[in-house]
PDB file of C-alpha atoms in Angstrom:
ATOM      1  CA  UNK A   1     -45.071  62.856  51.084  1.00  0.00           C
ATOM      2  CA  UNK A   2     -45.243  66.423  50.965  1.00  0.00           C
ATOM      3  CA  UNK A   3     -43.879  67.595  47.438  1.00  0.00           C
ATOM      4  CA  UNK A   4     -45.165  70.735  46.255  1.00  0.00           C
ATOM      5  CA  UNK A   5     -47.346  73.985  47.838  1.00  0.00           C
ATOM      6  CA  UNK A   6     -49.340  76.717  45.370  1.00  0.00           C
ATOM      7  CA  UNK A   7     -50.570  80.474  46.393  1.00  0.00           C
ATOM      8  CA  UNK A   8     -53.443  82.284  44.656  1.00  0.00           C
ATOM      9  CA  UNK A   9     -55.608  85.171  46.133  1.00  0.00           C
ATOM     10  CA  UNK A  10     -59.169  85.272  46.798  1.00  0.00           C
ATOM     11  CA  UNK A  11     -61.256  87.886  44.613  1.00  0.00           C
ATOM     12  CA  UNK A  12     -64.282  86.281  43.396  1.00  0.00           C
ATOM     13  CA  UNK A  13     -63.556  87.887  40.239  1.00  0.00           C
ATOM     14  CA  UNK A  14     -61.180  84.373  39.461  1.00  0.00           C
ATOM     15  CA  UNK A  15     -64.847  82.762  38.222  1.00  0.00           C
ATOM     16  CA  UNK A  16     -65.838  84.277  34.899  1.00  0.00           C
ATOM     17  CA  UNK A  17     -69.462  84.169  35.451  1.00  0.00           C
ATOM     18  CA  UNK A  18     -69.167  86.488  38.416  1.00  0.00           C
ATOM     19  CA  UNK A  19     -67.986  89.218  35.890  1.00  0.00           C
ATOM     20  CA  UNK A  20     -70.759  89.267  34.064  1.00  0.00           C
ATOM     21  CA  UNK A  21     -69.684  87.076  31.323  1.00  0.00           C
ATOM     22  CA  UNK A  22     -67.426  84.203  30.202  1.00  0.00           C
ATOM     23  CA  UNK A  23     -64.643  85.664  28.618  1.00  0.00           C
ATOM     24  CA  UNK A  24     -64.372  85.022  24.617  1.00  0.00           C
ATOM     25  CA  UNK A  25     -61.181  84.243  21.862  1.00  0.00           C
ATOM     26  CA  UNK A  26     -59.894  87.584  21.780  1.00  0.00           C
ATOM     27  CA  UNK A  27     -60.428  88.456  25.221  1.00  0.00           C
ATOM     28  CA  UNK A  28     -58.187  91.554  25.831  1.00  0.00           C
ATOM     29  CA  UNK A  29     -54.892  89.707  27.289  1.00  0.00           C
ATOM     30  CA  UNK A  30     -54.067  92.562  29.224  1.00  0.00           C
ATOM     31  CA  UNK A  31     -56.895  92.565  31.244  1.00  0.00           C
ATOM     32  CA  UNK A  32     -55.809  92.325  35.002  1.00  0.00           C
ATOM     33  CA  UNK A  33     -58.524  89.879  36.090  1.00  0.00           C
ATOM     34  CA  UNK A  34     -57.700  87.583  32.835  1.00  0.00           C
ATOM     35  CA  UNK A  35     -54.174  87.939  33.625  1.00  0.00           C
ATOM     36  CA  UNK A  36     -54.317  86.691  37.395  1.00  0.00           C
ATOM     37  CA  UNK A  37     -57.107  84.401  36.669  1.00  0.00           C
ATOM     38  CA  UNK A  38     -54.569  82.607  33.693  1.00  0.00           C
ATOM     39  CA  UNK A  39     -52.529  82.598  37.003  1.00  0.00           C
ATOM     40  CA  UNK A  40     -54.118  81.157  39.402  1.00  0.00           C
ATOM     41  CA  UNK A  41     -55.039  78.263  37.087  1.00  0.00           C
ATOM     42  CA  UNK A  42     -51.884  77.858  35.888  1.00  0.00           C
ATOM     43  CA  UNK A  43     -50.922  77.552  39.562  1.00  0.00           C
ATOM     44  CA  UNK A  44     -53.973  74.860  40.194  1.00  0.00           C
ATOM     45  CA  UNK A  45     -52.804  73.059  37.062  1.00  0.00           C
ATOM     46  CA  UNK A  46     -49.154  72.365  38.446  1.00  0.00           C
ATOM     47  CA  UNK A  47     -50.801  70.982  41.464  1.00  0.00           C
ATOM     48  CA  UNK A  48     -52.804  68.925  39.813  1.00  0.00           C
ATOM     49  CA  UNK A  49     -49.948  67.630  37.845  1.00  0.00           C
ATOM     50  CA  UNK A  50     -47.793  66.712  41.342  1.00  0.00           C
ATOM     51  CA  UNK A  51     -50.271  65.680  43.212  1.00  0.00           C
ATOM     52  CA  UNK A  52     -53.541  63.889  43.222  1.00  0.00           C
ATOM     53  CA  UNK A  53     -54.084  64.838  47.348  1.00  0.00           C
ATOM     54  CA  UNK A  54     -54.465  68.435  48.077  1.00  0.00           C
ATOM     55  CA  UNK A  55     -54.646  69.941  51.966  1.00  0.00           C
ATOM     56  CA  UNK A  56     -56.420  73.657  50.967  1.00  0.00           C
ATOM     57  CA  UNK A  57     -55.051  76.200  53.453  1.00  0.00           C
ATOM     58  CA  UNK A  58     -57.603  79.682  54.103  1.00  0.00           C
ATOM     59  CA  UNK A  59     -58.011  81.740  56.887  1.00  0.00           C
ATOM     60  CA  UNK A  60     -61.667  82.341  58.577  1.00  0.00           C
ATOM     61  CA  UNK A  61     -63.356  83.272  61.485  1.00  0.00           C
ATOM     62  CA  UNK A  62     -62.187  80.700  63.549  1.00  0.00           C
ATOM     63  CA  UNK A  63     -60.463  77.146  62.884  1.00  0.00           C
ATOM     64  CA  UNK A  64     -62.131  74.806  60.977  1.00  0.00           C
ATOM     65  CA  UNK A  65     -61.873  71.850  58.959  1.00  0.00           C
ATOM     66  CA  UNK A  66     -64.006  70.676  55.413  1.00  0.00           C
ATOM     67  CA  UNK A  67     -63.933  67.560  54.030  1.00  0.00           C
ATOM     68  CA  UNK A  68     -64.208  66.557  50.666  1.00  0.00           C
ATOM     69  CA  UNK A  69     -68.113  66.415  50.497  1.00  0.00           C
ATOM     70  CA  UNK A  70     -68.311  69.780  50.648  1.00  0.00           C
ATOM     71  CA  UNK A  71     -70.315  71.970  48.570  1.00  0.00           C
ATOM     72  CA  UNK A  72     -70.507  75.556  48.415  1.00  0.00           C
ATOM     73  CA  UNK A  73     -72.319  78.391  46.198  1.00  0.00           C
ATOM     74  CA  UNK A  74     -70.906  81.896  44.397  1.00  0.00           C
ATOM     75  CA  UNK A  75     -74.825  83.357  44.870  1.00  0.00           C
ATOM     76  CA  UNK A  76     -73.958  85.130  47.694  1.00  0.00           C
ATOM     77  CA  UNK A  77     -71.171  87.135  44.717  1.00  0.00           C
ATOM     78  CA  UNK A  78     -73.662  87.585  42.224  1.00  0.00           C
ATOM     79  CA  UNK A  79     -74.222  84.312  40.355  1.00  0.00           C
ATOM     80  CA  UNK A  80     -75.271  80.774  41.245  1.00  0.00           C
ATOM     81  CA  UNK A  81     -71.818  79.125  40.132  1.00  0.00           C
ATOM     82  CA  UNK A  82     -71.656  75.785  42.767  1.00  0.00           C
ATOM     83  CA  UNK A  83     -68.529  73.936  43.424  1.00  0.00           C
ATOM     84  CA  UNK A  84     -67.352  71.613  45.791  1.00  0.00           C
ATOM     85  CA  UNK A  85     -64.006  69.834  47.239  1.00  0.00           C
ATOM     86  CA  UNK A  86     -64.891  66.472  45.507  1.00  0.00           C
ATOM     87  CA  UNK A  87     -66.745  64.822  42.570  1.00  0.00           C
ATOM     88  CA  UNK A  88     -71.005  64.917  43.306  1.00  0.00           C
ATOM     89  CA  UNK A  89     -71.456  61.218  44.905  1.00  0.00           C
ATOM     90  CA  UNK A  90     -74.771  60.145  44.337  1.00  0.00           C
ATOM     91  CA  UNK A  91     -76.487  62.113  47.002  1.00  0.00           C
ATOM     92  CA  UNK A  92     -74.764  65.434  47.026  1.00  0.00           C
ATOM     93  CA  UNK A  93     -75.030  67.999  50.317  1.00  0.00           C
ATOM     94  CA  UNK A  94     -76.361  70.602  49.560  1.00  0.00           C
ATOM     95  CA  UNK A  95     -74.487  73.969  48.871  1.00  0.00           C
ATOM     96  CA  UNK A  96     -73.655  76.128  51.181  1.00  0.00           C
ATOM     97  CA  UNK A  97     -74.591  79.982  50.690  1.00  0.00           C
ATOM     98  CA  UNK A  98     -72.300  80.938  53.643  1.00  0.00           C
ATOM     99  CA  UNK A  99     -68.932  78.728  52.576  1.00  0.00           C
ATOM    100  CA  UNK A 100     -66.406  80.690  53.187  1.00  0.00           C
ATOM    101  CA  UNK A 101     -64.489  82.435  50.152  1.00  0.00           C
ATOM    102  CA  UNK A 102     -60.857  80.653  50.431  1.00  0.00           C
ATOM    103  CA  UNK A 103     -62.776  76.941  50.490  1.00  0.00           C
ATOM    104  CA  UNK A 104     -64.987  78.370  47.467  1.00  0.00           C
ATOM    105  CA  UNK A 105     -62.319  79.551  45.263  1.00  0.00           C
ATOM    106  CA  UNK A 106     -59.819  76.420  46.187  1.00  0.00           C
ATOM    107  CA  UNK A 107     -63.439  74.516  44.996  1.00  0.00           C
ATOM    108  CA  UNK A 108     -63.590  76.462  41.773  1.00  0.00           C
ATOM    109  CA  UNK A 109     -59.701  75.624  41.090  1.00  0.00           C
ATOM    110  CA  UNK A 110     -59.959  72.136  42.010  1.00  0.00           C
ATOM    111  CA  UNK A 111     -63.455  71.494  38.955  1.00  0.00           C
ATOM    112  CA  UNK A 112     -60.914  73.926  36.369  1.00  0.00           C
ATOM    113  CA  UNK A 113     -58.052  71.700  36.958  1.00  0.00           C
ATOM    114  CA  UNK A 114     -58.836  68.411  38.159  1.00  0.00           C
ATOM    115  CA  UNK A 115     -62.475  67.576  38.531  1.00  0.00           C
ATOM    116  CA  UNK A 116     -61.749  64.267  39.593  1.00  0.00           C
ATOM    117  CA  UNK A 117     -59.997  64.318  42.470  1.00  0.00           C
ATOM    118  CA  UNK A 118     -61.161  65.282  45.997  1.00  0.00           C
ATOM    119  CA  UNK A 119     -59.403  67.626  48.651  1.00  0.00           C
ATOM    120  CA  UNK A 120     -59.161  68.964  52.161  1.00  0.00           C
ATOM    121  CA  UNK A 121     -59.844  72.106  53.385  1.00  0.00           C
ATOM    122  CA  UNK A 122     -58.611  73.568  56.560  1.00  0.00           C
ATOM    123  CA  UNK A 123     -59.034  77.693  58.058  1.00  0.00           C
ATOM    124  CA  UNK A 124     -56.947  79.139  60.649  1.00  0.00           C
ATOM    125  CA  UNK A 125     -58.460  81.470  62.904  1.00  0.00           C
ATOM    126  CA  UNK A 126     -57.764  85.174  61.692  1.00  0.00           C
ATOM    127  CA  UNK A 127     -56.321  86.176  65.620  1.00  0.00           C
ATOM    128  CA  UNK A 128     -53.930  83.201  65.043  1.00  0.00           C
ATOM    129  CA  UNK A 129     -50.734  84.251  66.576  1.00  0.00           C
ATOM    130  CA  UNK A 130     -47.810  83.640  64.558  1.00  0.00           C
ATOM    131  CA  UNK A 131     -46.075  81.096  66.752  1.00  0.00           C
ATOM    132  CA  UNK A 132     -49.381  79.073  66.519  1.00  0.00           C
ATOM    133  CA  UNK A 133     -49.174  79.093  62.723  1.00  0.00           C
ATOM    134  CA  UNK A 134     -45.585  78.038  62.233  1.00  0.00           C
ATOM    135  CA  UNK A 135     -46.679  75.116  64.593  1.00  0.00           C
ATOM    136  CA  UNK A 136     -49.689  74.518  62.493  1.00  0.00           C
ATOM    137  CA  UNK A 137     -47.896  74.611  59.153  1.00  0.00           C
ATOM    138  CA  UNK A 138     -45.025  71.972  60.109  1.00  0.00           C
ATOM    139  CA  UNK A 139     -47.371  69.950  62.196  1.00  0.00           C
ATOM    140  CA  UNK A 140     -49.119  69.860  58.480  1.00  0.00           C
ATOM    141  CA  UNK A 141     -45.754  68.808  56.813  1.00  0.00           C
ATOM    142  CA  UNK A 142     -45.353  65.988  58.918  1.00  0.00           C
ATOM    143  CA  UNK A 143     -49.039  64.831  58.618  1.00  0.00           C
ATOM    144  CA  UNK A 144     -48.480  64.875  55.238  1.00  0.00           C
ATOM    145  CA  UNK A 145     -44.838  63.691  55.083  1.00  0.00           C
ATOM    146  CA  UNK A 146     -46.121  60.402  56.770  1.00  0.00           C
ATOM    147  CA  UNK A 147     -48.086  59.578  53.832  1.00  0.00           C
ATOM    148  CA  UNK A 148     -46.493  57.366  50.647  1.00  0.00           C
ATOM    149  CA  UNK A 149     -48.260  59.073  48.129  1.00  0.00           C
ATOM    150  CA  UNK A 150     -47.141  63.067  46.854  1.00  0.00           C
ATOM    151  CA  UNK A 151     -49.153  65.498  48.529  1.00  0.00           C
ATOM    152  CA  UNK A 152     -49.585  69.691  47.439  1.00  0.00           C
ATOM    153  CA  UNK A 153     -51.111  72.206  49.547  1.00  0.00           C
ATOM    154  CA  UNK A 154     -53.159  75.199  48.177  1.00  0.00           C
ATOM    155  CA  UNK A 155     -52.517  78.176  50.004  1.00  0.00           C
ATOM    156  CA  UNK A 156     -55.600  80.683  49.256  1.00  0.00           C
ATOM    157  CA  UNK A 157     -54.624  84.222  51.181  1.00  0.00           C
ATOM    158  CA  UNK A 158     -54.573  88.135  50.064  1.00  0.00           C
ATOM    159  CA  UNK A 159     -52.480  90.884  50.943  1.00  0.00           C
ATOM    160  CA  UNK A 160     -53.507  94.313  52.317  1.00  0.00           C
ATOM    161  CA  UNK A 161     -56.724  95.285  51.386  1.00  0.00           C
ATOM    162  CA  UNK A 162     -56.141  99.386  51.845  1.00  0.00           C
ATOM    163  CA  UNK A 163     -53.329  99.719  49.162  1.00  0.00           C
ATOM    164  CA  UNK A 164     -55.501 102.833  47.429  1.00  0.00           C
ATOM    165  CA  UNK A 165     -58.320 104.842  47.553  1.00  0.00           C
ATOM    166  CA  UNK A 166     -60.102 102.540  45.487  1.00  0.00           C
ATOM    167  CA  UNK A 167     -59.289  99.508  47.671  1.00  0.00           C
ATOM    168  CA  UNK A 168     -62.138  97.924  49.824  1.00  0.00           C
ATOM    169  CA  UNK A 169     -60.603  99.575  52.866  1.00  0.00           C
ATOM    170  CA  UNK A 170     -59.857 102.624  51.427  1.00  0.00           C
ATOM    171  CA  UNK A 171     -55.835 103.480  51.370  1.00  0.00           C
ATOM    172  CA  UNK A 172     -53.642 103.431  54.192  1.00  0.00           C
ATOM    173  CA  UNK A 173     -50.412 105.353  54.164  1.00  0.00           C
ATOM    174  CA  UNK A 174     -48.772 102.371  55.900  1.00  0.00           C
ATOM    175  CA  UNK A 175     -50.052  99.639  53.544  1.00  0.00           C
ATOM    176  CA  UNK A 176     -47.500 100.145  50.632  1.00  0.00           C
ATOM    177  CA  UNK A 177     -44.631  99.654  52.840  1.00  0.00           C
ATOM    178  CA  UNK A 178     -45.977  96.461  54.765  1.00  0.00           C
ATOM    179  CA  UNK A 179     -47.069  95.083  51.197  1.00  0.00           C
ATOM    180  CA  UNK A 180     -43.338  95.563  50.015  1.00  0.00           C
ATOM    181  CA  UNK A 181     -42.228  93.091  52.156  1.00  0.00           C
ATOM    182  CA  UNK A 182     -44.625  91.098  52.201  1.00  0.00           C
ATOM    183  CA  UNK A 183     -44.077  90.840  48.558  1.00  0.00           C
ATOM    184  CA  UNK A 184     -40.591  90.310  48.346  1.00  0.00           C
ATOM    185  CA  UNK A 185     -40.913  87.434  51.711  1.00  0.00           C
ATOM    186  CA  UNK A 186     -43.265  85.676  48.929  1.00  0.00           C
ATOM    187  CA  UNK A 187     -41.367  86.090  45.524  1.00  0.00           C
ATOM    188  CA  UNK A 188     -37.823  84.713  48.140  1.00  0.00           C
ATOM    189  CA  UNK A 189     -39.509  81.895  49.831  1.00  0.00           C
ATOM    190  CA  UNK A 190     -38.229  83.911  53.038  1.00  0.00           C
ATOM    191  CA  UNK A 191     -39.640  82.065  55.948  1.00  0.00           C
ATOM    192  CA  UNK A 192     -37.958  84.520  58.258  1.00  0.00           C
ATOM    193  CA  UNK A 193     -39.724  87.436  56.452  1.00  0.00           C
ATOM    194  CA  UNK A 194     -42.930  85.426  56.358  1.00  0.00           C
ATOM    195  CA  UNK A 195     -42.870  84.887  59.960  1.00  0.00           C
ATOM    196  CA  UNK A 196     -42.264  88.772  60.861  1.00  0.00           C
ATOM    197  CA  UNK A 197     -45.547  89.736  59.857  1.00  0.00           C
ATOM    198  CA  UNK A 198     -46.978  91.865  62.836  1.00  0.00           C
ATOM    199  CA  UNK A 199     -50.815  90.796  63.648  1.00  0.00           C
ATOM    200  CA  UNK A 200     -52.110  93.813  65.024  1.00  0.00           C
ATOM    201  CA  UNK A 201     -50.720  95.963  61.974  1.00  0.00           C
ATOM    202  CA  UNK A 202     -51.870  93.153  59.604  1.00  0.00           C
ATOM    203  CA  UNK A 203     -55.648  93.183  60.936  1.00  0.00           C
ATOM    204  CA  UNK A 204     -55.365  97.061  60.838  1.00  0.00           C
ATOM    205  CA  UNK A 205     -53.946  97.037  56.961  1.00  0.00           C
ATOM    206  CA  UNK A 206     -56.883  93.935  56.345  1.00  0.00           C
ATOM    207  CA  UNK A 207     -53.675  91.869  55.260  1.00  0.00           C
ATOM    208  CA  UNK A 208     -56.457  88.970  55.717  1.00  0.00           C
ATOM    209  CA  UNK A 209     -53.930  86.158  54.293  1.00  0.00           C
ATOM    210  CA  UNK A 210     -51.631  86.818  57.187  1.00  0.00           C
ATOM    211  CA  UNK A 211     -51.996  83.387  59.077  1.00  0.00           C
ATOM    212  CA  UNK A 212     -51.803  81.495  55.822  1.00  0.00           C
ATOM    213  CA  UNK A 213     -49.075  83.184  54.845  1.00  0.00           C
ATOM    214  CA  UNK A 214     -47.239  81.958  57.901  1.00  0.00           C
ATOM    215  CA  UNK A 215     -48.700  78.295  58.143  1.00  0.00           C
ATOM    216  CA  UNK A 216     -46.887  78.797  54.641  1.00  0.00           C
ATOM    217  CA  UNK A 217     -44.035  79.667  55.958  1.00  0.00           C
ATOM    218  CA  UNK A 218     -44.353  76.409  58.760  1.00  0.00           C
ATOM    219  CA  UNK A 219     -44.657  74.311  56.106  1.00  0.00           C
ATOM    220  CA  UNK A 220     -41.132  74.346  55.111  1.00  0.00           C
ATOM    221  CA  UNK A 221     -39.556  75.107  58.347  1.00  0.00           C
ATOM    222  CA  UNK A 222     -38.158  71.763  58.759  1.00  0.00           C
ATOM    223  CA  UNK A 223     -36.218  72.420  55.495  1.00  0.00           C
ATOM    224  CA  UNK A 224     -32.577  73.394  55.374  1.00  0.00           C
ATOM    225  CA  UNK A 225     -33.135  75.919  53.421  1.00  0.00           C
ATOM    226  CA  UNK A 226     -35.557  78.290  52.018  1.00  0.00           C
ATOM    227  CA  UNK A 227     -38.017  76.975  49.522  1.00  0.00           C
ATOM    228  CA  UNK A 228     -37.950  77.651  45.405  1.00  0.00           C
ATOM    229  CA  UNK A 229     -40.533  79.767  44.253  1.00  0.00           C
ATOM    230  CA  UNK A 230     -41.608  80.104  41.384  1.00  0.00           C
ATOM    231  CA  UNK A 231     -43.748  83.670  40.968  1.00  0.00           C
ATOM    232  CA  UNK A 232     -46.366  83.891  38.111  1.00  0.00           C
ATOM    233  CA  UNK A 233     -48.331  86.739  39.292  1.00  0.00           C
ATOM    234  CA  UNK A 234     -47.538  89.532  41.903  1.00  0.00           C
ATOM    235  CA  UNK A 235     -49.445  92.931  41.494  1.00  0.00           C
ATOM    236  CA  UNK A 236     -52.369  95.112  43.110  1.00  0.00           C
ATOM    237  CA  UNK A 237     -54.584  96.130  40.095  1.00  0.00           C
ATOM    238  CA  UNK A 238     -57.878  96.795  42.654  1.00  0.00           C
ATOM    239  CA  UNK A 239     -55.712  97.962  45.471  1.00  0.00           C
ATOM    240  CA  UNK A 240     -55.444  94.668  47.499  1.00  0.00           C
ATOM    241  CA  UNK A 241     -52.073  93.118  47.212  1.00  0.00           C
ATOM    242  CA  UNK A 242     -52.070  89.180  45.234  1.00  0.00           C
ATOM    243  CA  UNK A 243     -49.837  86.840  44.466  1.00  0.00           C
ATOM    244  CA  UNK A 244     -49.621  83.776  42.203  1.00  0.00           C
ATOM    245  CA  UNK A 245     -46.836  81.458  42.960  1.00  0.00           C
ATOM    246  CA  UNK A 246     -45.743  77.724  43.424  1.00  0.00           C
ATOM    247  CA  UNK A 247     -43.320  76.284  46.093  1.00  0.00           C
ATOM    248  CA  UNK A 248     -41.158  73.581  46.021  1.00  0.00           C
ATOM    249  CA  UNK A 249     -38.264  72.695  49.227  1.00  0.00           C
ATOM    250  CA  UNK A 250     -34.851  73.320  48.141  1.00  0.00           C
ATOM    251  CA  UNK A 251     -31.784  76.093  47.765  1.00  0.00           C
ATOM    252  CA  UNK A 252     -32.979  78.360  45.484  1.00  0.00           C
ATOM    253  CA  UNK A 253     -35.834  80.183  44.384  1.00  0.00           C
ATOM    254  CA  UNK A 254     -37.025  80.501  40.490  1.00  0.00           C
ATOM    255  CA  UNK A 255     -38.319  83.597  38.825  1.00  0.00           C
ATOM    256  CA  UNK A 256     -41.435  83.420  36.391  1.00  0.00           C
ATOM    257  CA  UNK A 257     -38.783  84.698  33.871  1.00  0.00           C
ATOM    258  CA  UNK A 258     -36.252  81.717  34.477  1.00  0.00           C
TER     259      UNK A 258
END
């Protein structure tokens, strides 16, 4: 049974060693990366608390499935760090230098959180049009709503990329605007607002979350209502848009502050 769904981002900065150091007691607390890392594990740790079967939900080249064997290496980010989607059976795969970034950092979250368990990964194809992502994201509910035991899904997905001149596509006078919403569909639950995301202006703005955001939003489209959500990070601080956040079916959505 499907019970509960978590967003974090996708910055390889989430894994300390890829900052050039584990961070200490006494770590600055304001320190952005800190901040949404604390997040984002925070996020993983709720999961893990629902839930000992997790569906991971990315966006890639094309679609694609990973099972729980899977194995996967930060090198290509600056440091060896290797995770996977499951405990290391006795003879483990190897670890793949080309994993994709969403099934690397759901890996990462998974060995903070809850080593033992083992989860699912699944990428939607970047061109996914938005009426094929709704359809993927409640064909996902009831796959998962046919099962007796609680379920989570880990949404991994970043807003626009081009939000200043110091983003990794440089700033885009349109980007701020589009990120607005986009913000305030995520801290509402708003399926509606989820699923008015434009493609075309989403590629342009390298919104690269876009179809998980609305596989998201198909998720709880059979619901009667929009689902709770419970923000604990929403900010920019490198000029790509992120957001931390946990969702739950029912009437009302929660504030980090409530």
């Amino acid at each position: 049974m499907f019970s509960i769904a978590a967003l974090v981002p996708s910055p390889p900065m989430l894994v300390p060693e890829l900052c050039g150091r584990v961070p200490v007691s006494g770590s600055d607390p304001d320190d952005p990366t800190l901040v949404l890392r604390a997040a984002a594990l925070d996020a993983a740790a709720t999961l893990a608390a629902t839930a000992d079967r997790w569906i991971v939900v990315g966006v890639g080249s094309h679609d694609r499935s990973y099972g729980s064997a899977t194995r996967g290496t930060f090198r290509g980010f600056g440091a060896d760090v290797v995770v996977g989607l499951g405990p290391v059976g006795e003879q483990p795969v190897p670890a793949d230098a080309q994993l994709p970034l969403p099934v690397l950092i759901a890996g990462w979250l998974r060995e903070q959180v809850a080593p033992g368990i083992s989860v699912r990964a699944r990428l939607f194809a970047a061109e996914s049009s938005p009426a094929d992502c709704a359809a993927a994201g409640a064909a996902l509910r009831a796959e998962l709503d046919s099962a007796p035991d609680p379920c989570a899904v880990l949404v991994v997905a970043d807003g626009a990329a081009t939000l200043t001149v110091k983003a990794p596509g440089y700033l885009d006078e349109r980007a701020p605007a589009v990120q607005h919403d986009l913000d305030a569909a995520l801290r509402a639950g708003s399926r509606a607002g989820l699923a008015a995301l434009v493609p075309d202006l989403c590629a342009a703005l390298l919104v690269d979350g876009r179809a998980a955001y609305q596989v998201l939003g198909g998720l709880f489209a059979a619901d009667s209502a929009d689902p709770r959500v419970r923000t604990l990070y929403q900010g920019a601080p490198y000029g790509v848009g992120y957001d931390v956040s946990v969702w739950q079916p029912g009437d009302r959505t929660v504030t980090s502050d409530e």
